[in-house]
Each structure stands twice: as C-alpha cells, then as structure tokens.
Short mmCIF file of C-alpha atoms and ligand atoms in Angstrom, two decimals:
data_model
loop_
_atom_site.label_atom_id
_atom_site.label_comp_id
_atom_site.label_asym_id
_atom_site.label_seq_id
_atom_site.Cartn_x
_atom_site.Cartn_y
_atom_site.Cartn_z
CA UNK A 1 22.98 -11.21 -32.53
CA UNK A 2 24.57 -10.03 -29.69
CA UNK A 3 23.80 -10.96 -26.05
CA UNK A 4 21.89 -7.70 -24.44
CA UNK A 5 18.42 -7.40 -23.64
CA UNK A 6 17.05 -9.97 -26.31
CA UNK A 7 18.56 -12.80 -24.77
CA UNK A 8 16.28 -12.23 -21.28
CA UNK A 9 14.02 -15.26 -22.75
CA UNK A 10 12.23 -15.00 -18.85
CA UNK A 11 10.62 -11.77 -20.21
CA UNK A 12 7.94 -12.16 -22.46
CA UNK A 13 8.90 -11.07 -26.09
CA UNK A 14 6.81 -8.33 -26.59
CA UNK A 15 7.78 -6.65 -23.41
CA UNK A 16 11.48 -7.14 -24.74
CA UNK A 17 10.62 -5.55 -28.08
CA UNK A 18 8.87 -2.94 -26.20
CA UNK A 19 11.61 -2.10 -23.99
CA UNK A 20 14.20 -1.93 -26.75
CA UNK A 21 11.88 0.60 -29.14
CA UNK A 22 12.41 2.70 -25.77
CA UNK A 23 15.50 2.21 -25.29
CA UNK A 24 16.63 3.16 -28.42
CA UNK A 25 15.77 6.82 -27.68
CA UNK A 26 18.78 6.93 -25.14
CA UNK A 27 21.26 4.83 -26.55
CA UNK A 28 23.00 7.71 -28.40
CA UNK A 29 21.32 10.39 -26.00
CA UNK A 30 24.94 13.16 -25.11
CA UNK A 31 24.75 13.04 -21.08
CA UNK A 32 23.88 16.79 -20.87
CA UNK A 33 20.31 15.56 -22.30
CA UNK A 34 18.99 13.78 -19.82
CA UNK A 35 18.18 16.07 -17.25
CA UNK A 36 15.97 18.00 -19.78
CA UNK A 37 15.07 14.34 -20.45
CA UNK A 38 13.85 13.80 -17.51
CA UNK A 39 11.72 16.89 -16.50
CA UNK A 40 9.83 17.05 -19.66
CA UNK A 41 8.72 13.32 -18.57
CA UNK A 42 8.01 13.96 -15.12
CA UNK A 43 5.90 17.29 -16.47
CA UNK A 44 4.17 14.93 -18.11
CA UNK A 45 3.76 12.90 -15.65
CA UNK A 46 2.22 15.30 -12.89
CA UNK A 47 -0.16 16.63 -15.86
CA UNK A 48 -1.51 13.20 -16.17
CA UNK A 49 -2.02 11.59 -12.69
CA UNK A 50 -2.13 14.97 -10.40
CA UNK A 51 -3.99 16.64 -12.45
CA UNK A 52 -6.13 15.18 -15.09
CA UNK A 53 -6.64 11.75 -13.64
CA UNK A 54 -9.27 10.70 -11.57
CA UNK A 55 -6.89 8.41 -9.35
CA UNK A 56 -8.63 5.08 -8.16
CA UNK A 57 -5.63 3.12 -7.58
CA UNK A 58 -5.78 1.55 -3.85
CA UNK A 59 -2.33 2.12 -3.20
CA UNK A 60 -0.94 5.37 -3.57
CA UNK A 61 -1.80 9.13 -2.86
CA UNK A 62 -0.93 12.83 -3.35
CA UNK A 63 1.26 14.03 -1.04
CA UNK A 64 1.10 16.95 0.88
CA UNK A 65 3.71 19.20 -1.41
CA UNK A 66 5.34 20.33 2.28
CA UNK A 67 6.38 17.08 2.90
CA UNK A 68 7.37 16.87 -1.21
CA UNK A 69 9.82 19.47 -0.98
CA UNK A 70 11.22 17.99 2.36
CA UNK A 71 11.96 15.34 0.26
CA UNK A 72 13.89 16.63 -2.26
CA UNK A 73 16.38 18.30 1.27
CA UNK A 74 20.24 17.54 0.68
CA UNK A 75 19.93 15.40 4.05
CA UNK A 76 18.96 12.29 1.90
CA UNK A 77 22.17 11.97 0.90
CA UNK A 78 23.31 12.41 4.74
CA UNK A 79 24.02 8.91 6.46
CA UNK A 80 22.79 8.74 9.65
CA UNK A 81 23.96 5.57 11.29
CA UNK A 82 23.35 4.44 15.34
CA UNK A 83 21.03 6.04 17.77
CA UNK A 84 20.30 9.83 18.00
CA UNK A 85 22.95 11.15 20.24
CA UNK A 86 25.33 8.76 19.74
CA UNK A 87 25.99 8.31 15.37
CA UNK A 88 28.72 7.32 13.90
CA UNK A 89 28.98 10.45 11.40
CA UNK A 90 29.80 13.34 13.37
CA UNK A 91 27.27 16.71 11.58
CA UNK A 92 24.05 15.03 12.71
CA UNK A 93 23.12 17.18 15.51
CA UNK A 94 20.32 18.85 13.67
CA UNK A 95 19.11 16.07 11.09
CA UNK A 96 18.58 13.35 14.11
CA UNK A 97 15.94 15.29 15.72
CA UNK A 98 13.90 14.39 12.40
CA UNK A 99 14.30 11.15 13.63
CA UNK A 100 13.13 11.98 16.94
CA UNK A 101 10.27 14.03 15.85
CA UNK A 102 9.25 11.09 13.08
CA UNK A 103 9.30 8.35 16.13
CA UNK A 104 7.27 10.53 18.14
CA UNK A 105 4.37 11.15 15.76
CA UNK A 106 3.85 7.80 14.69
CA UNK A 107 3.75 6.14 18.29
CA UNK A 108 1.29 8.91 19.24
CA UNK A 109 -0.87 7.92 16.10
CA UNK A 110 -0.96 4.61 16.29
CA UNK A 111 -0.53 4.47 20.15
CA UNK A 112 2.44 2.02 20.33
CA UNK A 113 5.71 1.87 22.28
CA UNK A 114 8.00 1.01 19.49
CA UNK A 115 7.97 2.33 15.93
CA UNK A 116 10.88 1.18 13.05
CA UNK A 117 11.35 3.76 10.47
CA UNK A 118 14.24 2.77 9.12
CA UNK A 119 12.28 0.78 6.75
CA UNK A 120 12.85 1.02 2.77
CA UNK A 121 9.32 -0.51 1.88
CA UNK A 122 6.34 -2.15 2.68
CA UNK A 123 7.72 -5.51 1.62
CA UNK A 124 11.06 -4.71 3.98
CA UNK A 125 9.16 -4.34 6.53
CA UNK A 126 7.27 -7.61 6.23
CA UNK A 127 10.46 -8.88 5.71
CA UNK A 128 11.99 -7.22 9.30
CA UNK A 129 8.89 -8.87 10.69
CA UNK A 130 9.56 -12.13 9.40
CA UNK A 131 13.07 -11.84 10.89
CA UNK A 132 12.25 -11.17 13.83
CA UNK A 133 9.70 -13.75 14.55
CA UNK A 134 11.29 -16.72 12.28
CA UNK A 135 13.80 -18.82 11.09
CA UNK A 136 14.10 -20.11 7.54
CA UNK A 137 12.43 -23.27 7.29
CA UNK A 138 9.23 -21.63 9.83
CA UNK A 139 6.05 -22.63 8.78
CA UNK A 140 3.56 -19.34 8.62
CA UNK A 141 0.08 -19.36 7.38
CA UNK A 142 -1.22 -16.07 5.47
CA UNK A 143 -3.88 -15.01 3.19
CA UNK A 144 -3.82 -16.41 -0.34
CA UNK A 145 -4.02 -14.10 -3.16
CA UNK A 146 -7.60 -15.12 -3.81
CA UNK A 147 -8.09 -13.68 -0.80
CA UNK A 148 -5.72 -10.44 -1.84
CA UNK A 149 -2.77 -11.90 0.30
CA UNK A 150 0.52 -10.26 -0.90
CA UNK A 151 3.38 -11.76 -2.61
CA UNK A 152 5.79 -10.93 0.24
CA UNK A 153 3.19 -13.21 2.46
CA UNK A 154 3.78 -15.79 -0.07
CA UNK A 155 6.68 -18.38 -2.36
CA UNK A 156 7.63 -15.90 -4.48
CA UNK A 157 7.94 -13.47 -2.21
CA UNK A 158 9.77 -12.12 0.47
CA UNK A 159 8.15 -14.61 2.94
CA UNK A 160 9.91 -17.58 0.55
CA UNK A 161 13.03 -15.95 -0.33
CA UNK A 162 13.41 -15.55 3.26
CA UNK A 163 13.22 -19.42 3.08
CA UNK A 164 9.74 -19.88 5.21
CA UNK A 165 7.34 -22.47 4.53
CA UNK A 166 4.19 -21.04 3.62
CA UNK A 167 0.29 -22.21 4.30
CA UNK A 168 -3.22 -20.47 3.18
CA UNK A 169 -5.30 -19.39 6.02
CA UNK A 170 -9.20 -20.26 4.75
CA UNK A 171 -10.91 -17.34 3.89
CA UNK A 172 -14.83 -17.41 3.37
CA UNK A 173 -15.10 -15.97 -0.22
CA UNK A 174 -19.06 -15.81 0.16
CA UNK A 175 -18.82 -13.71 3.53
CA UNK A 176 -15.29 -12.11 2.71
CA UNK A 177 -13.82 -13.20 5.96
CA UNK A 178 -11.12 -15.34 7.45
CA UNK A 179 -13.01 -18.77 8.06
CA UNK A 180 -12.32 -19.30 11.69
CA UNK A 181 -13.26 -22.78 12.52
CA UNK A 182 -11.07 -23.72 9.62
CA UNK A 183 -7.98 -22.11 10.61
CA UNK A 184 -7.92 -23.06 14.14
CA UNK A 185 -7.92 -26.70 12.66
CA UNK A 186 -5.14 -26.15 10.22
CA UNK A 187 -3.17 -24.33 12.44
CA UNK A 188 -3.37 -26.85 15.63
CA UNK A 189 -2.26 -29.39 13.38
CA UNK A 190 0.82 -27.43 11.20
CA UNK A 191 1.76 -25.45 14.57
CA UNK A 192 3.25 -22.28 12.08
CA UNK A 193 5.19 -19.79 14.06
CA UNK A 194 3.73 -16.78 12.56
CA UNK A 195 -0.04 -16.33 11.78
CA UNK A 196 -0.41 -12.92 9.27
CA UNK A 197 -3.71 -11.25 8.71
CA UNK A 198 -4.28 -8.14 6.11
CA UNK A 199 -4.29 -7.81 2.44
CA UNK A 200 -4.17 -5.34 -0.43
CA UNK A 201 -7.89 -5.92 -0.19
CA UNK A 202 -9.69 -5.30 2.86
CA UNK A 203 -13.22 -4.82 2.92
CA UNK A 204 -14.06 -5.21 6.50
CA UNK A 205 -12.33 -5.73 10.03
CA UNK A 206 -10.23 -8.94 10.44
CA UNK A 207 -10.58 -11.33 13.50
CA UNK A 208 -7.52 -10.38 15.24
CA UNK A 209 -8.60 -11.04 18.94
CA UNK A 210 -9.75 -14.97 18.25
CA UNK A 211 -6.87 -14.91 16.04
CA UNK A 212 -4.74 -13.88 18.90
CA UNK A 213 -6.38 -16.10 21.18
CA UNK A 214 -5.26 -19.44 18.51
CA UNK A 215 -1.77 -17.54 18.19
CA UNK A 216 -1.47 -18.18 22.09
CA UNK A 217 -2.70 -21.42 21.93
CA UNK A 218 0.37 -22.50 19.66
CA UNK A 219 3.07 -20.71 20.64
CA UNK A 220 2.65 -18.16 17.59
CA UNK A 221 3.01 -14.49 16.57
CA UNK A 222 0.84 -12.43 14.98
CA UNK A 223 1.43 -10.38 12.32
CA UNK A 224 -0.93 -7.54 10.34
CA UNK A 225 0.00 -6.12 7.36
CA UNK A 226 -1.65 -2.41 7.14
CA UNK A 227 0.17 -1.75 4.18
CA UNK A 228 -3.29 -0.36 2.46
CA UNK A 229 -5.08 0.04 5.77
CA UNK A 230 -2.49 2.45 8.15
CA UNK A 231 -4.25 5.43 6.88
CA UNK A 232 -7.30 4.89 8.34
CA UNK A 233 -6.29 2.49 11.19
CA UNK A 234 -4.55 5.94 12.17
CA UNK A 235 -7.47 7.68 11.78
CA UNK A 236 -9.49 5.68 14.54
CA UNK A 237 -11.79 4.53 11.80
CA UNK A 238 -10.96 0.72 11.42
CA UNK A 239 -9.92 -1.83 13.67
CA UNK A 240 -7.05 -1.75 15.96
CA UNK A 241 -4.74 -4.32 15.47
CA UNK A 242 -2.40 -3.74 17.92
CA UNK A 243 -5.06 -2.63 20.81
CA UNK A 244 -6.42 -6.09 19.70
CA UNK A 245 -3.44 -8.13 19.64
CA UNK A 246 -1.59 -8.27 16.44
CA UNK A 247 2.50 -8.77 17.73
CA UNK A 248 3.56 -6.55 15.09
CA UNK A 249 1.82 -4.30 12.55
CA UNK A 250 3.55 -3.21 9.43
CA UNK A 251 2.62 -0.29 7.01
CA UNK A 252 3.31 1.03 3.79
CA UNK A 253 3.40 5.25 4.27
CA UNK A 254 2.36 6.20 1.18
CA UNK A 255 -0.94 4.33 0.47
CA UNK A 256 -3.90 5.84 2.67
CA UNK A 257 -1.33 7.01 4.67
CA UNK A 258 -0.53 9.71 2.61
CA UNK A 259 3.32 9.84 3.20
CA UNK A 260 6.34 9.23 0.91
CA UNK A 261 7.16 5.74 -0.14
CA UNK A 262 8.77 3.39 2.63
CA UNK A 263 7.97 0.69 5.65
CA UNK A 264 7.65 0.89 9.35
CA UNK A 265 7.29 -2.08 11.39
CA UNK A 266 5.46 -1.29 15.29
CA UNK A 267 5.00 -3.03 18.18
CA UNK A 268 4.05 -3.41 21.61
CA UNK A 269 6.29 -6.10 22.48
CA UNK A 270 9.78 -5.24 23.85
CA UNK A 271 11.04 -8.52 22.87
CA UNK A 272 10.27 -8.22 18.96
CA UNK A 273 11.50 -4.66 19.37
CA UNK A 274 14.95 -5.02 20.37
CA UNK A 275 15.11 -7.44 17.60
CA UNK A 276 13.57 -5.12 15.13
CA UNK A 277 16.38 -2.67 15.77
CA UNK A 278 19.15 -5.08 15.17
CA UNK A 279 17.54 -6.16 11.95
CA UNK A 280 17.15 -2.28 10.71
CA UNK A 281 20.88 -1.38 11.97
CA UNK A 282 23.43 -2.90 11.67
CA UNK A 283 21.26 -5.59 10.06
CA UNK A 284 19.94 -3.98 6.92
CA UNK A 285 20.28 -0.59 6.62
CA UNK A 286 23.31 1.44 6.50
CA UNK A 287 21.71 5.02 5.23
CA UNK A 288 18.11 5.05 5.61
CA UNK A 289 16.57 8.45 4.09
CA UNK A 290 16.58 11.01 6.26
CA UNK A 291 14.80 12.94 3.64
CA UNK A 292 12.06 10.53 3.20
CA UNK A 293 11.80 11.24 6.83
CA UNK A 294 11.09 14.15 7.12
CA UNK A 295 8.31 13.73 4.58
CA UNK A 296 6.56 11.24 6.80
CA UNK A 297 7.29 13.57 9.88
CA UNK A 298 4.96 16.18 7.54
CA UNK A 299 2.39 12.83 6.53
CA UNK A 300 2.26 11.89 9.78
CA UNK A 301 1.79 15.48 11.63
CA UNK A 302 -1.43 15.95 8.91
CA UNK A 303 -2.78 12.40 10.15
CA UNK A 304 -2.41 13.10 13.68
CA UNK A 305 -4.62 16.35 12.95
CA UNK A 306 -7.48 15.15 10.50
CA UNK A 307 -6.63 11.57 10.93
CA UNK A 308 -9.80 10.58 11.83
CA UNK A 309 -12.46 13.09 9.37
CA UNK A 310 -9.82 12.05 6.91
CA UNK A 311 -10.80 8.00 7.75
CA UNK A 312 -14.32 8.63 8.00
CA UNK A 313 -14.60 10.74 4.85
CA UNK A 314 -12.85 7.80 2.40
CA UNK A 315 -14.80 5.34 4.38
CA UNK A 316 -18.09 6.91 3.67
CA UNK A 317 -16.42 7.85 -0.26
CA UNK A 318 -16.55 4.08 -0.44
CA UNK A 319 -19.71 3.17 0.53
CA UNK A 320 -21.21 5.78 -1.54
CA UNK A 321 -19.21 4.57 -4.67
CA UNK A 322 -20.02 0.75 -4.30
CA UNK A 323 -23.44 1.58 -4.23
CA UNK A 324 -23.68 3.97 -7.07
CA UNK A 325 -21.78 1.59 -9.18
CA UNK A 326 -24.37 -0.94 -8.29
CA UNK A 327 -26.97 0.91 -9.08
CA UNK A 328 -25.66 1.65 -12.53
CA UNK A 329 -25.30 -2.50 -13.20
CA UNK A 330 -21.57 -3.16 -11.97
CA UNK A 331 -20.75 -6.21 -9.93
CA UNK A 332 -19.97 -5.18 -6.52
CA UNK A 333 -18.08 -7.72 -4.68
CA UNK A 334 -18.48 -7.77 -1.01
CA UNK A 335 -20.28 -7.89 2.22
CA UNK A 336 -24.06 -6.76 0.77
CA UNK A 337 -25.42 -6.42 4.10
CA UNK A 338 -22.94 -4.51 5.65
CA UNK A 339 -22.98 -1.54 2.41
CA UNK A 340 -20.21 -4.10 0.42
CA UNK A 341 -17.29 -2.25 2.64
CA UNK A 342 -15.62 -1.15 5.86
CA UNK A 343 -12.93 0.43 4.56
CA UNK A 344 -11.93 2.59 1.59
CA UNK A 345 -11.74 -0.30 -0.58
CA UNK A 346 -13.96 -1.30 -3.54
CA UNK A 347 -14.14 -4.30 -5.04
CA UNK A 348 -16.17 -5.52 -8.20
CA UNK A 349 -16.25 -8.43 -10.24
CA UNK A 350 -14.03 -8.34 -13.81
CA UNK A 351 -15.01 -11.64 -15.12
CA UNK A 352 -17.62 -9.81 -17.37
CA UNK A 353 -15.43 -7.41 -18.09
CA UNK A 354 -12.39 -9.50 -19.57
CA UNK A 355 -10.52 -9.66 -16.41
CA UNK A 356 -9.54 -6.91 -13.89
CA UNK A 357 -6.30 -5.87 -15.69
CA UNK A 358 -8.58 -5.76 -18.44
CA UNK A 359 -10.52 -3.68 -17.30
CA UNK A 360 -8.20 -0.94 -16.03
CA UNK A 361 -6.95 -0.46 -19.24
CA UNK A 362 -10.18 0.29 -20.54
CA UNK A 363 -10.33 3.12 -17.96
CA UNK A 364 -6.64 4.33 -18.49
CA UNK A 365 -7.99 6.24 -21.60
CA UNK A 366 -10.91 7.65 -20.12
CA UNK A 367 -8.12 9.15 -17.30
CA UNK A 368 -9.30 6.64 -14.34
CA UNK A 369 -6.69 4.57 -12.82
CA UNK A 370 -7.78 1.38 -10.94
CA UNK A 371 -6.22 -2.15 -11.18
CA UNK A 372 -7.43 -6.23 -10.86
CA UNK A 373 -6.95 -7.71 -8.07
CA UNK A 374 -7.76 -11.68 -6.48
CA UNK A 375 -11.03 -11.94 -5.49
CA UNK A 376 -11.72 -15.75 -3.80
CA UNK A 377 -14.04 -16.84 -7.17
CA UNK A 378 -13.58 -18.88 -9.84
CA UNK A 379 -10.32 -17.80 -11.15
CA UNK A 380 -9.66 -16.75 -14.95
CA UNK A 381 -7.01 -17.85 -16.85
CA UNK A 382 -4.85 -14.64 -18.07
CA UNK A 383 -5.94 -11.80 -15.50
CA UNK A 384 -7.46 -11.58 -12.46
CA UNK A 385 -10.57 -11.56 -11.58
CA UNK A 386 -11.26 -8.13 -9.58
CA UNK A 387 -11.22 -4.67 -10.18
CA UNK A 388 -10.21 -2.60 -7.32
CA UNK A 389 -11.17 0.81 -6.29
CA UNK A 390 -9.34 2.97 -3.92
CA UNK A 391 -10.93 6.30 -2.51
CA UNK A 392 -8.04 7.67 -0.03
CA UNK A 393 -6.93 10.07 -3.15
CA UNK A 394 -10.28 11.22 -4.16
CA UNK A 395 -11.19 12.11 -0.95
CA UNK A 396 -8.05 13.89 -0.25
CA UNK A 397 -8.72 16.19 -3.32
CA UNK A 398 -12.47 16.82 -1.66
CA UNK A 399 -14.88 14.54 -3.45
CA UNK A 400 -17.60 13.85 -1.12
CA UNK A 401 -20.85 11.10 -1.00
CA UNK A 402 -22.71 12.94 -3.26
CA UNK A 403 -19.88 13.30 -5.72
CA UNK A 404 -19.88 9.72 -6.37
CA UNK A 405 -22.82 8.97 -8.42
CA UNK A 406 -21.50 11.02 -11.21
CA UNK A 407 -18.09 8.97 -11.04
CA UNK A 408 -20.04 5.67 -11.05
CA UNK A 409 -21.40 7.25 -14.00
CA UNK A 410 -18.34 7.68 -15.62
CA UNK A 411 -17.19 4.27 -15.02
CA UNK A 412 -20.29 2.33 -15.96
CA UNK A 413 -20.04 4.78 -19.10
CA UNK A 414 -17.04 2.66 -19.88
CA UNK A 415 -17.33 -0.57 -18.67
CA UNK A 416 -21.13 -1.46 -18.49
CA UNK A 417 -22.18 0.95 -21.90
CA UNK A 418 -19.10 0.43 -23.46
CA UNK A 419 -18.99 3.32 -24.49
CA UNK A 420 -15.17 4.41 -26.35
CA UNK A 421 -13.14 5.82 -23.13
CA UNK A 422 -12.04 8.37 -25.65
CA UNK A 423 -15.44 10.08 -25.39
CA UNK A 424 -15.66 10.06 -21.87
CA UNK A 425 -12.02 11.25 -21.12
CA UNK A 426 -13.63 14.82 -21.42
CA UNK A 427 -16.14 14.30 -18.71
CA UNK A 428 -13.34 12.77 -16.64
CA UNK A 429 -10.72 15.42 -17.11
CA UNK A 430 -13.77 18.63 -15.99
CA UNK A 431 -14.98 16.37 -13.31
CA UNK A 432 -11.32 16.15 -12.18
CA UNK A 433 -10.73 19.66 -12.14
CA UNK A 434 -13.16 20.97 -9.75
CA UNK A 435 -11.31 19.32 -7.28
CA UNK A 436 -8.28 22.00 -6.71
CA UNK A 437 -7.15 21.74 -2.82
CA UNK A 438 -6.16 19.34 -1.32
CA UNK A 439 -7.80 18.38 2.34
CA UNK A 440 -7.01 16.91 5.67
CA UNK A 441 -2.95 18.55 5.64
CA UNK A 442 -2.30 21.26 7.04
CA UNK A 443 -1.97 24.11 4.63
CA UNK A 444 1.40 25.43 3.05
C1 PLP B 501 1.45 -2.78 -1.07
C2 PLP B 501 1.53 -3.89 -0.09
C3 PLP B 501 2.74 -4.22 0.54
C4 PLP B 501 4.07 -3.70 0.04
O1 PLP B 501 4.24 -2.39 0.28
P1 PLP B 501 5.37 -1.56 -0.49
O2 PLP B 501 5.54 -0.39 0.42
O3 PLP B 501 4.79 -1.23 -1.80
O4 PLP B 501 6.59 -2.42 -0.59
C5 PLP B 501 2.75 -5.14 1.56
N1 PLP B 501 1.62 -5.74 1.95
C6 PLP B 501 0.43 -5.49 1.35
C7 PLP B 501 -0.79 -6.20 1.84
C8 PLP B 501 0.36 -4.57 0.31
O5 PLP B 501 -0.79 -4.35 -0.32
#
C-alpha cells in the first residue's frame, strides 16, 4: 500500500479510516467545484449552530454580523508591518487607523496602558507572555487540567514546547479554589519565574492579590489567562486581574468576548510591554489581520457599550441554569454555597453519565452543544470527567433566568431520563427559535 494517510500510525485507526471515507469525496473533485463545495457546507453549517442549536459550548459565540462582514474586507490580505505612521508598505494610511481605533477600545475596556493585538490566538498569546517573562528551562507553576488548566499552561503545550519546566499549583477540588497555604510552600521552595492563574473553567474569582503578594516575594510574574473570562472581566462583572495585580492578562476575543478568533496580551507594566512588541513584530508576526481587526474594533465597541448588562445577564443565566439542572437531578459541580458559580460557567459531574465527552454527544442530537472538561475528582479512564456549560451565547440571543428551567428540562430530558435525543431535538430546535435578535451590539 502506498505511504499517504494510512501510514500516520500516531492517529488512531478509526479516525484514519474516517478521514479517508471523506476524503475520497475530493480526490477527483474538478477545481471549479469546490467553491460550490464549500458554501453548501458552510449553509449547512450556519443552519445547524446559528440557528437550530442551542449553543452551550464555553468557548465560542455569535458574532455581531457588522463585525462578520468587516471580516470578510480585502484589507486581510493587506500587510501592515511597523508602527502606525511609520509601515513598511506604503497604502496604509487608511487601514492603520483600525489599528489605532482597535488599541484604543480595548485599553479603555479593560483600563490598561498597553494592549497587543497582533496576536493570532489565545495560545500565541500565552505563548508572547511566556516570552516575555521566561527563558527555556524557567520553572512556572499553573493550574493542572484537573483543575481546567490549559494545555498551553502545560508539557504538551505551548508552555513545554517553549521549553519551560512546568509545576501544578494545588487547587482545593472540594472548595474549587487555588489552595493557598499550599502554593506559597511549593513555590518558596521551586522559586518558578512565572506563577499563571485562570482556566477554561472558572467558577469563581481567583486569589490574584495574595498571589501577587507570593509573586513579589520570589522574584516572579504573574500571569492570568482570561481566555474564557475577558468577556465579562470587560464587563465589570468579575474580578480584575490587572487592577489586582496580574503582570500580564491574556484573552481569547471570541469566547465571552464576542469578537473574531485571535489573542491579545495587556499589561500595565512598561517593561513586559516593550518586550511584548518585539515578540509580536519583528518577532512573530509579519501580517497580522487587519481584517480580523476590524472585527474586534466592532466586538470591542459593543462591549464597551453593554459590557457590563451583557456580564451580569450570563452571570445571572448561569446561576439560574445550575440550579434548575439541580433541581431536575444533575450533578452540579461547584461552590454550593455561593449558587455553584461566579461566572458564566457551569460545571456538572459526567461520571454517571459515561464521561463528559460522553455526554456531549448525547446532546449533539438533541441540537445542544456542550463539552467534558477536568474537574479535580477521581479521574475516569477514557473521557473526562465534567460536562461544561457555557451561557455567554444564550444570553446574547436573549434567554433570560426564567428561560432556564425549560432548558434544564431539556437536558435532564436527555441525560437524567434518558430519553432518545432524537425526540427531544424538536423541543430544542422551537425553543431555539424564539430567540431571533441578537443583544448587547449595537444594531446593524
Ligand atoms: C481557549 C483557551 C486558550 C486558547 O485560546 P485560543 O484563542 O483558542 O487559542 C487559552 N487559555 C485558556 C484557559 C483557554 O480556555
């Protein structure tokens, strides 16, 4: 047999055999087809997700169809290289003020004195970070992922390609919080340079002051991923992390941020920033999309404006949800007391459920998207062992509090009756289509 695809033995077998069924569609597909190709699948894709789904998933969102068509403008194929005023391509005179514009918003959102933009992804800019406040061989402590810490934190990730040495900062599984008295101990004794706090699950407010305080203590930065959280951290409606004394905070712009897929690193410090804007030019960007640019310029001018009822309405989405879907028998994970979240994230238990994978898939065909996630309990051996629940989309499409029993309902229908997704795919879909307009952007 020949040596294509097949021969990737790292993949498992049945994703091979999967991908080659598909691929065997467009082998012998003439060139002029794949346009057509291509918009029947992304019809079908918009059907599904924007408009029949009920979208769960923690990280991602609709975005305001302004900023959409921005993003299709012919200036993302414009390089735009050195500071406004000064580029290297001459015929930027008009598309650098989007750069302005962009840099302007976001400090006055999240009330910093130096913003990065020029940043391809989440993950790059954890990476910039880690650049600017390491060397290979570094030690850093970070969240595990039983504790929802992200690969880039970790070995695998951009943290160990990068070539940094990583350690687990204890987390409190019981009271879902970093476990203080623990970390100062580790950390006086493995003196890391860089201390990061944030995950792709955050149910409550992090210790970033005493954090800061141990930071000082050793001669280390401080980092905070807001990846999931820079939607409502802009909104007022969460901690601070900067205010409080994170270094550096980086985001993801399209999560509860509502923006268009990419990175931006901020900070206070004009140290970490100078270095920040070596590492994004000439260190590792040449183009950066302009385009993509001015679709956060759009994201960003809707967050300054209803930023903070935006917050406060997924905030209170998720508090209503977690207790709806404990009331209707699902294991809610998370601080009891406190209404099991902060934030707009939900977390439940997927052990009795097969697994948190598992478990989304059993939603997929009743149209709800959600996915596992690390929760710091026993672990299981082929999935994880959360499900988490995201309600920055939701809320942007105008669900409210008392919308969310009847979605709890149509969860439990699936995972606590067991009832064939199938049957309740209906329910989903008409729920799903009361919600028409979109809130908290400005209108077209
Ligand atoms: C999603 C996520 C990232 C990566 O963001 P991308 O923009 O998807 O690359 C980084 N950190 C955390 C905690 C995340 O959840």
């Amino acid at each position: 047999m020949e040596k294509t695809a097949a021969s990737r033995e790292w993949v498992p077998a049945e994703l091979v055999r999967f991908y080659e069924e598909q691929a065997e569609n467009y082998r012998a597909l003439p060139a002029r087809d794949f346009a057509g190709e291509v918009a029947r699948t992304l019809a079908a894709h918009e059907r599904f997700t924007d408009f029949d789904c009920i979208n769960l998933y923690a990280g991602t969102n609709f975005m305001n169809p302004r900023a959409a068509r921005f993003q299709a403008s012919s200036v993302g194929s414009r390089p735009s290289l050195g500071y406004p005023g000064d580029k290297y391509e001459t015929g930027l005179a008009y598309a650098e003020q989007i750069e302005i514009m962009a840099v302007e918003l976001i400090k006055r959102i999240f009330k910093c004195n130096y913003v990065e933009f020029r940043v391809g992804s989440g993950s790059l800019a954890n990476l910039y970070a880690y650049m600017a406040c390491t060397k290979p061989g570094d030690k850093i402590m970070a969240l595990p992922a039983s504790a929802a810490g992200h690969v880039t934190h970790h070995a695998e990730g951009a943290a160990g390609l990068y070539g940094l040495d990583v350690h687990e900062i204890p987390f409190d599984g019981d009271l879902m919080e970093v476990d203080l008295a623990k970390l100062r101990e580790k950390a006086r004794q493995l003196q890391p340079k860089l201390l990061i706090l944030g995950a792709s699950l955050a149910l409550q407010p992090y210790p970033v002051r005493e954090v800061r305080q141990l930071a000082d203590e050793i001669g280390a930065f401080l980092m905070f991923d807001a990846a999931h959280l820079s939607g409502i951290i802009a909104g007022g409606e969460f901690q601070q992390p900067l205010a409080e004394g994170a270094h550096l905070m980086t985001c993801s712009t399209y999560k509860s941020f509502g923006g268009p897929a990419g990175g931006l690193v901020l900070t206070n410090d004009s140290r970490l920033a100078e270095r920040l804007d070596r590492i994004a030019y000439p260190g590792l960007t040449a183009n950066f999309d302009l385009a993509r640019t001015a679709a956060l310029v759009v994201a960003a001018s809707d967050i300054l404006e209803f930023g903070p009822a935006y917050a406060r309405a997924c905030i209170a989405n998720a508090r209503a949800l977690a207790a709806a879907l404990a009331g209707q028998g699902l294991p809610v994970h998370g601080p009891v007391a406190k209404g099991y979240t902060l934030s707009h994230h939900v977390a439940v238990r997927a052990a009795g459920f097969g697994g948190g994978t598992t478990a989304s898939r059993q939603l997929e065909p009743a149209n709800i998207l959600t996915s596992g996630i690390g929760l710091p309990l026993p672990v299981l051996e082929n999935d994880y062992n959360g499900l988490r629940i995201g309600t920055q989309e939701i809320t942007r499409w105008g669900m409210q509090p008392g919308d969310m029993p009847a979605l709890a309902g149509l969860i439990a229908r699936v995972l606590v009756k067991s009832e064939d997704p199938a049957a309740v795919q209906a329910d989903v879909i008409a729920m799903r289509h009361h919600f028409q307009s979109l809130h908290f952007v400005f209108p077209d």
